């Protein structure tokens, strides 16, 4: 059974698995990325000296992030299963996996967003305030553009972590490259399949990294 | 370069002036874990419409805090602060946001939006004020023309020199046609030549647009270059306040004298004084010079009275188009005759004995 990677037997599965991985990763990056952005903005603006400084809200947000972020992804996946079923209707399949992955990504992204926003020169925000801009306008139109370069690099970094999560999720009925490597490679002791999966993942990650670097350089070029 | 229209009627051409900014017993106290700091301490001050008003003081004197109270970046702890007819101490944050549209501000580090082009920076306050796109574009062009940067409209701040960045800062601050421009150490990060350019531009903002300019600085040279009046701040209090001419020629506070002595070196001090004393055994006096003090006439008569004089130190300059300075003289001759010459000098100007 361990005859290596055969395009005729494995090709279609590999393409399907790659598609599922891309689906899980990109959906997670969008959902977790946006929720993480909102949470990160919340942390940044409510902290001491922030535009919406509020000790209690900051303390609560900070606590929630600190509690959830270190939970190992596998455990988090089990823990949010009721939520997954509530939203998707099932706990199996690629779509279901997007829920725990997005939850994990949200907390990871929030810290990255917060760190990059903290690096914005407070003088710039002050200058915006001095023009009479509302805090809402500053939050929605100025903060993200001012930190965009480093934010893109931060997202790229998260992207790699999400690919990692997707592989693990895949082994628990999530489909994707993780499941492909498990079912057709590891379980059948076929390392040809495992290594082809590794190469596909390396290519995906490198593409993401290259795209992230390019984009961030592009926006930072004039910065 | 043309002058953009301003929301303000030009009010610089003499006539009756009224305060546009008035501090009435204003204090600002910062409370932190490490204790409280009284940054602004019971300040009374009024800034007239259309003038260039300077606030000078050493580091930590409370200058930045004072000016930030005006546009509400810091809120008043106690007292009244009337800005263009409204007590900003009583405004809510959202009322304050509206109020700020009528007050421009520029900064030491320029604080431009790095993610926006030069034109984007200048357009920002216009978007805030809700200008429609076409009017915005025209206004941005007008302002960039005014500050001489029309050709850099599509550059990003990081592609500009410090002087150019501050010009963008000025254009941005003026965009929505404010009546007041606050400048906090706006030239401190610039070289001397660029500083002169920016100061000239601020002067132009004042004279051509009628904008009241409040300049914060720790350099008296800058006060001398552009301001009409100056307040000297020390430990959050106003040590003295008056026209630049008065303050330079006759500082009334200790801190005022200290500042003035750093830019005007017309009176001998320290080593110079010791050297003069050693070389000149006669009676030494310092006479103040200003327009109309007829020192020469008195000295011309000294010879006839048997007194000879020697100029041992001095300096004369102009300030706001008036002469001022002082001369230190050694007078030798019979005591009574020297006394008489000193008395005649006192009739025409202030005379100080040099120990
Ligand atoms: N946000 C703040 N919290 C606590 N203390 C403050 C705050 N801002 C200013 N201070 C204190 O208020 C005092 C006046 O500060 P301010 O910045 O107004 O001085 P300054 O005259 O502008 O000094 P510099 O020339 O160094 O800019 C200082 O003692 C400073 O430490
Ligand atoms: Mg300051």
XYZ file of C-alpha atoms and ligand atoms in Angstrom:
610
model
C 0.000 0.000 0.000
C 2.910 2.330 0.612
C 3.809 2.854 -3.013
C 4.405 6.659 -2.829
C 2.481 9.527 -4.332
C 0.534 8.501 -7.422
C -1.098 11.298 -9.359
C -3.799 8.955 -10.667
C -4.898 7.844 -7.210
C -4.026 10.900 -5.106
C -4.165 13.841 -7.494
C -7.867 14.545 -7.231
C -7.805 14.173 -3.439
C -4.815 16.484 -3.160
C -6.523 19.180 -5.201
C -9.711 18.857 -3.192
C -7.757 18.937 0.084
C -5.806 22.000 -1.019
C -9.080 23.702 -1.883
C -10.514 22.877 1.538
C -7.406 24.181 3.288
C -7.514 27.412 1.307
C -11.199 27.707 2.148
C -10.665 27.207 5.886
C -7.603 29.454 6.028
C -9.049 32.307 4.022
C -12.417 32.240 5.786
C -10.607 32.240 9.134
C -8.358 35.093 8.080
C -11.347 37.163 7.055
C -13.584 36.379 10.038
C -10.881 36.109 12.706
C -9.009 38.962 11.084
C -11.980 41.324 11.274
C -13.073 40.277 14.756
C -9.463 40.471 15.915
C -9.172 43.927 14.389
C -12.243 45.096 16.286
C -11.035 43.510 19.524
C -7.542 44.956 19.013
C -9.020 48.410 18.390
C -11.051 47.935 21.563
C -7.957 47.091 23.573
C -5.993 49.969 22.080
C -8.628 52.671 22.420
C -9.791 51.808 25.940
C -6.310 51.501 27.430
C -4.912 54.285 29.586
C -4.440 57.429 27.519
C -6.491 55.927 24.667
C -9.173 57.741 22.705
C -11.957 55.947 24.585
C -10.012 55.371 27.793
C -12.119 53.189 30.056
C -10.460 51.247 32.806
C -13.222 48.658 33.229
C -13.830 47.840 29.605
C -10.101 47.550 29.044
C -9.709 45.276 32.066
C -12.483 42.990 30.813
C -11.204 42.816 27.228
C -7.680 42.260 28.421
C -8.762 39.485 30.762
C -10.790 37.715 28.069
C -7.866 37.816 25.650
C -5.444 36.651 28.304
C -7.705 33.733 29.203
C -8.457 32.511 25.689
C -5.226 33.135 23.861
C -3.045 30.558 25.632
C -5.634 27.754 25.340
C -4.158 25.065 23.060
C -6.054 25.041 19.792
C -7.118 21.401 20.130
C -8.770 22.080 23.494
C -10.362 25.276 22.200
C -11.779 23.302 19.285
C -13.511 20.946 21.751
C -14.581 23.773 24.031
C -16.363 25.774 21.352
C -18.027 22.721 19.777
C -21.501 23.721 21.066
C -21.016 27.136 19.489
C -19.900 25.485 16.257
C -22.993 23.311 16.170
C -25.141 26.335 17.008
C -23.746 28.329 14.091
C -23.018 25.725 11.424
C -25.387 22.953 12.476
C -22.658 20.315 12.616
C -19.252 19.908 14.203
C -17.801 18.075 11.219
C -16.367 19.308 7.946
C -14.340 22.264 6.777
C -17.066 24.837 7.375
C -17.492 23.720 10.976
C -13.738 24.041 11.568
C -13.865 27.702 10.600
C -15.620 28.458 13.902
C -12.906 27.316 16.356
C -10.206 28.545 14.004
C -11.790 32.007 13.842
C -12.148 32.114 17.615
C -8.467 31.279 18.061
C -7.400 33.703 15.327
C -9.490 36.527 16.819
C -7.550 36.478 20.063
C -4.188 36.110 18.345
C -4.914 38.897 15.879
C -6.218 41.224 18.605
C -2.839 41.343 20.324
C -1.006 41.884 17.060
C -3.369 44.723 16.167
C -3.017 46.253 19.619
C 0.790 46.106 19.490
C 0.953 47.724 16.091
C -1.496 50.469 16.994
C 0.457 51.293 20.135
C 3.397 52.028 17.873
C 1.502 54.888 16.164
C 2.964 58.226 17.209
C 0.492 59.727 19.709
C 1.301 63.107 18.169
C -0.407 62.023 14.969
C -3.605 61.199 16.824
C -3.332 64.470 18.667
C -3.010 66.316 15.359
C -6.166 64.611 14.141
C -7.975 65.556 17.336
C -6.795 69.139 16.902
C -8.572 69.329 13.543
C -11.843 68.631 15.345
C -12.159 65.057 14.103
C -14.448 62.928 16.222
C -12.936 59.977 17.993
C -15.088 57.715 15.854
C -13.653 59.219 12.671
C -10.110 58.816 13.954
C -10.732 55.192 14.893
C -12.391 54.321 11.610
C -10.343 56.319 9.115
C -6.931 57.040 10.573
C -5.687 54.336 12.926
C -5.577 51.399 10.539
C -4.006 53.292 7.602
C -1.337 54.736 9.886
C -0.335 51.254 11.086
C -1.080 49.384 7.855
C 2.437 48.247 6.923
C 3.196 46.467 10.208
C -0.406 45.253 10.394
C -0.023 43.422 7.080
C 3.137 41.759 8.351
C 1.266 40.817 11.516
C -1.538 39.265 9.481
C 0.972 37.346 7.404
C 2.412 35.929 10.580
C -1.070 34.927 11.745
C -1.691 33.332 8.360
C 1.025 30.789 9.043
C -0.450 29.981 12.443
C -3.844 29.518 10.797
C -2.427 27.045 8.269
C -1.035 25.150 11.233
C -4.465 25.139 12.926
C -6.132 24.012 9.710
C -3.904 20.956 9.530
C -4.808 19.972 13.058
C -8.476 20.710 12.454
C -8.283 18.594 9.331
C -7.292 15.520 11.274
C -10.518 15.895 13.275
C -12.892 15.492 10.376
C -12.204 18.916 8.998
C -10.845 17.815 5.636
C -8.045 19.695 3.943
C -4.362 18.932 3.644
C -4.077 17.761 7.257
C -6.714 15.112 6.692
C -5.199 14.175 3.331
C -1.752 13.641 4.856
C -3.290 11.659 7.699
C -5.614 9.435 5.723
C -3.594 8.762 2.586
C -0.112 9.224 4.021
C 0.415 8.522 7.689
C -2.304 5.899 8.213
C -1.115 3.947 5.185
C 2.542 4.549 5.964
C 2.888 6.313 2.617
C 5.489 8.992 3.092
C 5.438 9.990 -0.534
C 1.989 11.464 0.151
C 3.124 13.072 3.398
C 6.022 14.793 1.699
C 3.947 16.029 -1.203
C 1.585 17.558 1.362
C 4.519 19.182 3.111
C 5.680 20.701 -0.175
C 2.218 22.029 -0.993
C 1.991 23.633 2.447
C 5.463 25.131 2.101
C 4.441 26.640 -1.226
C 1.214 28.053 0.221
C 3.028 29.578 3.179
C 5.783 31.024 1.022
C 3.220 32.570 -1.308
C 1.402 34.123 1.623
C 4.656 35.426 3.083
C 5.796 36.872 -0.242
C 2.437 38.543 -0.796
C 2.464 39.980 2.743
C 5.990 41.312 2.362
C 5.187 42.889 -0.970
C 2.025 44.549 0.229
C 3.568 45.878 3.407
C 6.568 47.186 1.505
C 4.238 48.850 -0.914
C 2.301 50.689 1.773
C 5.396 51.414 3.850
C 7.397 52.616 0.889
C 5.983 56.065 1.222
C 5.903 55.832 4.975
C 1.692 82.700 -4.275
C -1.842 83.778 -3.648
C -3.612 84.149 -0.336
C -6.435 81.799 0.390
C -9.581 83.372 1.612
C -10.100 82.990 5.299
C -13.191 82.598 7.389
C -11.860 85.521 9.366
C -12.316 89.108 8.455
C -8.903 90.691 8.431
C -8.642 92.507 11.699
C -4.960 93.304 11.801
C -5.217 96.802 10.472
C -5.206 98.639 13.760
C -8.488 99.838 15.127
C -10.102 98.532 18.285
C -8.931 95.084 19.244
C -10.764 92.727 21.480
C -9.523 89.586 23.163
C -10.183 86.413 21.193
C -8.714 84.241 23.931
C -9.075 85.095 27.575
C -7.770 83.097 30.522
C -9.581 83.988 33.719
C -7.959 82.457 36.760
C -7.307 79.252 34.859
C -5.588 76.311 36.525
C -4.727 72.881 35.229
C -3.831 70.169 37.691
C -2.587 66.745 36.619
C -3.278 63.968 39.067
C -1.339 60.773 38.771
C -0.283 57.980 41.062
C 2.937 59.822 41.853
C 1.024 62.909 43.046
C -0.393 66.072 41.585
C 1.275 68.599 39.302
C -0.052 72.096 38.946
C 0.958 72.692 35.339
C -0.998 75.939 34.940
C -1.488 77.927 38.095
C -4.181 80.633 38.281
C -3.366 82.244 34.964
C -4.989 85.452 33.784
C -4.113 86.363 30.244
C -5.762 87.858 27.248
C -4.762 87.420 23.648
C -6.060 90.021 21.207
C -7.644 89.199 17.901
C -5.159 89.506 15.050
C -1.960 89.593 17.070
C 0.982 87.249 17.264
C 1.221 86.324 20.903
C 4.208 84.429 22.234
C 4.406 82.291 25.354
C 7.930 81.689 26.528
C 9.352 79.763 29.450
C 11.819 77.095 30.413
C 11.112 73.403 29.990
C 8.310 72.264 32.263
C 6.993 75.787 32.777
C 3.590 74.692 31.492
C 3.657 76.285 28.028
C 2.349 73.283 26.132
C -0.318 72.644 28.708
C -1.404 76.274 28.556
C -1.811 76.221 24.799
C -3.478 72.802 24.759
C -6.144 74.144 27.084
C -7.150 76.554 24.328
C -8.213 73.806 21.918
C -9.281 71.426 24.640
C -6.605 68.798 24.105
C -6.305 69.235 27.854
C -9.354 70.271 29.817
C -9.356 73.164 32.276
C -9.388 72.162 35.964
C -10.719 75.481 37.238
C -11.375 78.980 35.966
C -12.843 80.288 32.729
C -11.206 80.161 29.351
C -13.060 82.191 26.765
C -12.148 81.329 23.194
C -13.940 83.350 20.540
C -16.875 84.047 22.819
C -17.289 80.600 24.378
C -16.015 79.265 27.678
C -14.228 76.101 26.585
C -14.093 74.911 30.183
C -17.842 74.306 29.941
C -17.971 72.552 26.583
C -18.676 68.850 26.344
C -16.235 66.726 24.346
C -18.462 66.737 21.272
C -18.983 70.511 21.494
C -15.219 70.812 21.881
C -14.687 68.768 18.721
C -16.765 71.281 16.797
C -14.938 74.160 18.450
C -11.541 72.796 17.398
C -12.427 73.254 13.730
C -11.982 76.971 14.294
C -8.557 76.554 15.890
C -5.580 75.272 13.924
C -2.526 73.730 15.544
C 1.013 72.922 14.437
C 3.562 70.843 16.286
C 7.278 70.517 16.890
C 7.395 67.061 15.268
C 4.923 68.134 12.537
C 2.677 65.119 13.284
C 1.641 64.621 9.681
C -0.402 61.587 8.677
C 2.213 59.348 7.089
C -0.388 57.217 5.338
C -1.769 60.213 3.450
C -0.258 62.370 0.761
C 0.437 66.058 1.279
C -2.927 66.818 -0.333
C -4.567 64.132 1.802
C -3.182 65.708 4.952
C -4.538 69.117 4.024
C -7.879 67.639 3.002
C -8.372 65.856 6.324
C -9.749 68.826 8.309
C -11.998 69.665 5.362
C -13.496 66.180 5.422
C -13.956 66.612 9.145
C -15.775 69.873 8.491
C -17.930 68.183 5.856
C -16.773 70.048 2.744
C -17.924 68.491 -0.549
C -15.212 66.969 -2.740
C -14.929 69.687 -5.403
C -14.663 72.531 -2.911
C -12.172 70.465 -0.941
C -9.886 69.956 -3.923
C -9.936 73.636 -4.779
C -9.225 74.606 -1.179
C -6.316 72.138 -0.904
C -4.736 73.573 -4.049
C -5.212 77.102 -2.755
C -3.538 76.275 0.559
C -0.640 74.365 -0.982
C -0.078 77.339 -3.223
C -0.080 79.615 -0.180
C 2.625 77.576 1.555
C 4.560 77.066 -1.696
C 4.129 73.297 -2.010
C 1.695 72.935 -4.871
C 4.150 70.732 -6.751
C 4.425 68.300 -3.833
C 0.689 67.612 -3.509
C 1.091 63.909 -4.258
C 4.225 63.310 -2.204
C 4.103 61.489 1.097
C 5.351 63.221 4.247
C 8.413 60.997 4.493
C 9.567 62.309 1.141
C 9.719 65.892 2.422
C 12.307 67.921 4.340
C 11.553 69.211 7.823
C 10.747 72.693 6.579
C 8.416 71.317 3.932
C 6.717 69.106 6.496
C 6.026 72.095 8.691
C 4.596 73.942 5.697
C 2.222 71.050 5.174
C 1.418 71.231 8.879
C 0.583 74.898 8.484
C -1.551 74.275 5.409
C -3.419 71.518 7.241
C -3.929 73.726 10.294
C -5.328 76.528 8.136
C -7.471 74.326 5.931
C -10.842 74.927 7.521
C -10.221 78.661 7.868
C -9.534 78.918 11.624
C -9.398 82.241 13.442
C -6.595 81.066 15.689
C -3.393 79.156 14.983
C -1.558 77.501 17.864
C 2.131 76.783 17.244
C 3.825 74.631 19.878
C 7.614 74.797 19.381
C 6.914 74.728 15.674
C 10.476 75.518 14.644
C 12.444 73.679 17.319
C 13.173 70.737 15.039
C 14.390 72.941 12.178
C 17.746 74.445 11.238
C 18.186 78.215 11.597
C 17.526 79.023 7.953
C 14.407 76.873 7.699
C 13.277 78.356 11.002
C 13.375 81.804 9.387
C 11.308 80.536 6.433
C 8.664 79.071 8.698
C 8.586 82.196 10.862
C 8.081 84.313 7.754
C 5.235 82.047 6.739
C 3.610 82.390 10.161
C 3.935 86.135 9.870
C 2.261 85.964 6.476
C -0.550 83.864 7.923
C -1.063 86.601 10.478
C -0.882 89.619 8.211
C -2.522 88.252 5.060
C -5.190 86.057 6.595
C -5.712 87.926 9.834
C -5.277 84.757 11.846
C -4.383 85.217 15.512
C -1.200 83.233 16.147
C -0.143 81.871 19.532
C 3.497 80.867 19.453
C 5.030 78.697 22.142
C 8.781 78.729 22.368
C 11.738 78.585 24.700
C 13.791 80.814 22.398
C 13.526 84.544 22.835
C 14.975 85.020 19.336
C 11.728 83.684 17.912
C 9.672 86.015 20.064
C 11.814 88.868 18.856
C 11.406 87.823 15.233
C 7.645 87.665 15.004
C 5.656 88.368 18.151
C 3.735 91.487 19.088
C 3.291 90.572 22.737
C 4.798 87.977 25.000
C 3.951 86.243 28.259
C 6.751 84.718 30.276
C 5.701 81.580 32.078
C 7.411 80.155 35.129
C 6.136 77.223 37.180
C 2.718 77.517 35.584
C 2.373 81.201 36.452
C 2.657 84.262 34.275
C 5.782 86.034 35.508
C 5.161 88.984 33.208
C 3.247 89.873 30.100
C 3.628 92.834 27.800
C 4.687 94.026 24.387
C 7.857 92.469 23.076
C 9.528 95.874 23.116
C 8.701 96.500 26.771
C 9.767 93.051 27.788
C 13.081 93.200 25.965
C 14.011 96.668 27.036
C 12.670 96.518 30.544
C 12.022 93.034 31.857
C 10.290 93.246 35.210
C 10.639 89.689 36.477
C 13.746 87.735 37.434
C 13.018 85.074 34.805
C 12.385 87.832 32.263
C 15.782 89.384 32.910
C 17.398 85.973 32.603
C 15.780 85.360 29.233
C 16.602 88.782 27.886
C 20.234 88.522 28.947
C 20.574 85.400 26.788
C 19.795 87.272 23.595
C 20.908 90.784 24.326
C 24.529 91.077 25.258
C 24.756 94.799 25.708
C 25.591 94.823 29.396
C 28.899 93.598 30.784
C 28.688 90.634 33.115
C 31.030 88.176 34.784
C 34.543 88.075 33.311
C 33.879 91.034 31.015
C 32.940 93.118 33.984
C 36.051 92.124 35.949
C 38.244 92.932 32.977
C 36.599 96.320 32.462
C 36.937 97.121 36.147
C 40.642 96.314 36.077
C 41.371 98.321 32.955
C 39.248 101.324 33.821
C 39.700 103.001 37.196
C 37.111 105.773 36.553
C 33.422 105.791 37.407
C 31.533 103.278 35.304
C 27.857 103.619 34.396
C 25.538 101.912 31.954
C 23.072 104.105 30.062
C 20.054 102.691 28.257
C 19.554 103.764 24.661
C 16.211 104.052 22.989
C 14.701 106.237 20.304
C 14.731 109.780 21.570
C 17.311 109.420 24.317
C 19.744 112.179 23.418
C 22.807 110.578 24.960
C 25.188 112.083 22.439
C 24.205 115.625 23.308
C 24.919 115.070 27.002
C 28.242 113.408 26.303
C 29.238 116.190 23.925
C 28.821 118.601 26.811
C 30.869 116.471 29.194
C 34.207 117.673 27.871
C 33.356 121.281 28.623
C 32.630 120.306 32.230
C 36.071 118.726 32.503
C 34.896 115.140 32.284
C 36.282 112.749 29.694
C 34.490 109.574 28.727
C 35.357 106.256 27.196
C 32.891 103.730 25.768
C 33.877 100.414 27.312
C 31.002 98.122 26.408
C 27.654 98.196 24.658
C 25.280 97.167 21.948
C 22.449 98.759 20.024
C 19.891 96.927 17.934
C 16.409 97.362 16.631
C 13.274 95.684 17.848
C 9.873 96.133 16.245
C 11.439 98.956 14.213
C 12.675 100.820 17.278
C 16.251 101.214 18.515
C 17.226 99.871 21.864
C 20.340 98.803 23.719
C 22.817 100.241 26.147
C 26.275 101.725 26.443
C 28.652 101.316 29.344
C 30.839 104.370 29.866
C 33.865 105.179 31.944
C 33.748 108.760 33.186
C 36.890 110.410 34.537
C 37.286 113.868 36.011
C 36.624 115.778 39.222
C 33.957 114.012 41.353
C 31.508 116.896 41.321
C 31.744 117.255 37.540
C 31.253 113.524 37.022
C 28.211 113.654 39.319
C 26.808 116.462 37.195
C 27.263 114.500 33.947
C 25.579 111.442 35.473
C 22.718 113.673 36.604
C 22.288 115.025 33.085
C 22.366 111.515 31.665
C 19.608 110.545 34.063
C 17.505 113.358 32.654
C 17.506 111.725 29.219
C 17.590 108.007 30.011
C 17.958 105.304 32.661
C 21.433 105.083 34.132
C 22.813 102.278 36.248
C 26.007 102.389 38.266
C 28.302 99.489 37.505
C 29.874 98.110 40.668
N -0.431 64.471 30.899
C 0.291 64.870 31.958
N 0.231 64.193 33.124
C 0.941 64.591 34.194
N 1.746 65.658 34.223
C 1.855 66.390 33.089
C 1.146 66.034 31.903
N 1.453 66.933 30.929
C 2.314 67.802 31.493
N 2.562 67.486 32.786
C 3.418 68.227 33.706
O 3.046 69.574 33.674
C 4.177 70.414 33.719
C 4.183 71.349 32.545
O 4.379 70.591 31.370
P 4.376 71.233 29.920
O 4.562 70.130 28.945
O 3.181 72.092 29.774
O 5.673 72.138 29.964
P 6.388 72.943 28.789
O 6.583 74.311 29.281
O 5.644 72.761 27.531
O 7.782 72.211 28.696
P 8.704 71.916 27.410
O 9.398 73.188 27.074
O 9.652 70.877 27.925
O 7.818 71.410 26.331
C 5.380 69.503 33.802
O 5.759 69.393 35.150
C 4.863 68.199 33.286
O 5.553 67.128 33.873
Mg 6.089 71.815 25.634
